[in-house]
Coordinates of C-alpha atoms in Angstrom, one line a residue:
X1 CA 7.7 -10.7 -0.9
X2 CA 6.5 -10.2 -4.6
X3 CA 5.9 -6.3 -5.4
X4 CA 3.9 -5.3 -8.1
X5 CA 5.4 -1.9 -9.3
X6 CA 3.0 1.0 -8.8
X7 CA 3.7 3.4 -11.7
X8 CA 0.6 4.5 -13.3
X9 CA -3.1 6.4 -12.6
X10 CA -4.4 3.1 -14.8
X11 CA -3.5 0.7 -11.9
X12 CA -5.1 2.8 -9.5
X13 CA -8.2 1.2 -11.1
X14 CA -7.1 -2.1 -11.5
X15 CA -6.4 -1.8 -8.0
X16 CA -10.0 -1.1 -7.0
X17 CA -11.8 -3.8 -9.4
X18 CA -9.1 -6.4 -7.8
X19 CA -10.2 -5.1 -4.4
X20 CA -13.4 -6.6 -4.8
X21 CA -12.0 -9.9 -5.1
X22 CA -9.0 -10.0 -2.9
X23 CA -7.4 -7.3 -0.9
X24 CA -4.9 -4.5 -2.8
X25 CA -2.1 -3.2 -0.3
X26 CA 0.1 -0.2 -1.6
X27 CA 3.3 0.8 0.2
X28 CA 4.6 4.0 -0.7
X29 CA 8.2 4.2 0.4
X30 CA 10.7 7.3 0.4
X31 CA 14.2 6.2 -1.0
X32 CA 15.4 9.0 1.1
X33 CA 14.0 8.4 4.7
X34 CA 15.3 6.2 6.7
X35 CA 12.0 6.0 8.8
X36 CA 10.7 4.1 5.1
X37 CA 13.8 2.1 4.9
X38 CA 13.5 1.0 8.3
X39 CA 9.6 0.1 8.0
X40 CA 10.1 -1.5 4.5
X41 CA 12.6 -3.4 6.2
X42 CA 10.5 -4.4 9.2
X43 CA 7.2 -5.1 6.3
X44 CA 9.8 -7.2 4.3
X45 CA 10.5 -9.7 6.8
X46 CA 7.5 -10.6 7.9
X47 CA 5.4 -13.3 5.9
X48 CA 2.4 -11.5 3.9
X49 CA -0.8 -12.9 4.5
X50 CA -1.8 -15.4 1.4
X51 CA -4.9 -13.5 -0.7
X52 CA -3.4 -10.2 -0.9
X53 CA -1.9 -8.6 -3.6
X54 CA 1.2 -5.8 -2.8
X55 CA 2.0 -2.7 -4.7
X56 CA 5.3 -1.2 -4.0
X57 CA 4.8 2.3 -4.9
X58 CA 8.0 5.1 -5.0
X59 CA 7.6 8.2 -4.1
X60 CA 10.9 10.0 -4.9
X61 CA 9.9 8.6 -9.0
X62 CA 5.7 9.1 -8.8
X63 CA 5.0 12.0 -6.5
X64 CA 2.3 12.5 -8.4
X65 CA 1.2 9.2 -8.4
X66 CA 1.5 9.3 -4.5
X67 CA -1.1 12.4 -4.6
X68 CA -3.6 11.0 -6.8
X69 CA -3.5 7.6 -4.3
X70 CA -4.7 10.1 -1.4
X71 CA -7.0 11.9 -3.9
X72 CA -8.8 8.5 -5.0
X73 CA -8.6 6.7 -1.9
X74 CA -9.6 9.4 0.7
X75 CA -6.3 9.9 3.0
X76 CA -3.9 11.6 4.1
X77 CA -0.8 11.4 2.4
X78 CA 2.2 10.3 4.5
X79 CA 5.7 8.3 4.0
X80 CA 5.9 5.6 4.6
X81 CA 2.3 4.7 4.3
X82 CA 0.7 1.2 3.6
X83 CA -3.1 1.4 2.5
X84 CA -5.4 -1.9 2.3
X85 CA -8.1 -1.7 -0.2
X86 CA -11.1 -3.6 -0.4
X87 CA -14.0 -3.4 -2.1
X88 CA -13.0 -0.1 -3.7
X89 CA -12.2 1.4 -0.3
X90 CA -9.3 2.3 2.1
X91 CA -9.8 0.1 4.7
X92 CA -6.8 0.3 6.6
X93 CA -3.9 2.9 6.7
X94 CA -1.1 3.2 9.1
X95 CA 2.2 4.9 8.7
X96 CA 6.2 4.9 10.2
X97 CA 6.8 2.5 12.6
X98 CA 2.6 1.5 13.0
X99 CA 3.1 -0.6 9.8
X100 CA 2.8 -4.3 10.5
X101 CA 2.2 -6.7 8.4
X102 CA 0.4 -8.5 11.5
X103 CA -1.9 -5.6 11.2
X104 CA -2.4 -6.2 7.6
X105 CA -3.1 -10.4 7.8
X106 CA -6.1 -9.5 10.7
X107 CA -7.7 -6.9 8.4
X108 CA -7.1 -8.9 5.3
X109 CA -9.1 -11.9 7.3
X110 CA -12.0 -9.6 8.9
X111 CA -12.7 -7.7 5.8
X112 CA -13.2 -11.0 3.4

């Protein structure tokens, strides 16, 4: 899995202008949960979907960050979490043990 780093209110645009071209998928991960570790471990794993891009986005280092991702993106913040943008829109979000990178691949395919 290649993570692009997510440390920056800039990328949260880049993020949407590279949503209209390919899906943007940001996983914000608690160092210190072991519900994240566990469903980073279980996301890791499996094989992402080609077409995506991934941000890997820490929350214990960019709480703020983390807030301004609900703010922009309309949704409830939770840890772990894994959004999919496309088209400058959350159009998928699941948290804890509901994230699947199965779940990611069919929305990746039915929102292109």
């Amino acid at each position: 899995m290649e993570w692009i780093e997510l440390k920056s209110e800039a990328q949260l645009e880049e993020i949407r202008k590279r949503s209209e071209e390919r899906p943007q998928v940001i996983f914000k991960h608690s160092t210190r949960c072991s519900i994240s570790s566990v469903a980073l471990q279980r996301f890791e794993r499996s094989s992402p979907p080609p077409g995506v891009d991934f941000y890997f986005l820490d929350l214990l280092k960019n709480r703020p960050l983390s807030s301004k991702v609900a703010e922009v993106f309309k949704v409830w913040h939770e840890s772990p979490q894994v959004l999919m943008i496309r088209h400058c829109e959350c159009v998928y979000d699941e948290s804890h043990m509901g994230i699947s990178m199965e779940d990611i691949a069919d929305v990746a395919k039915a929102t292109n």
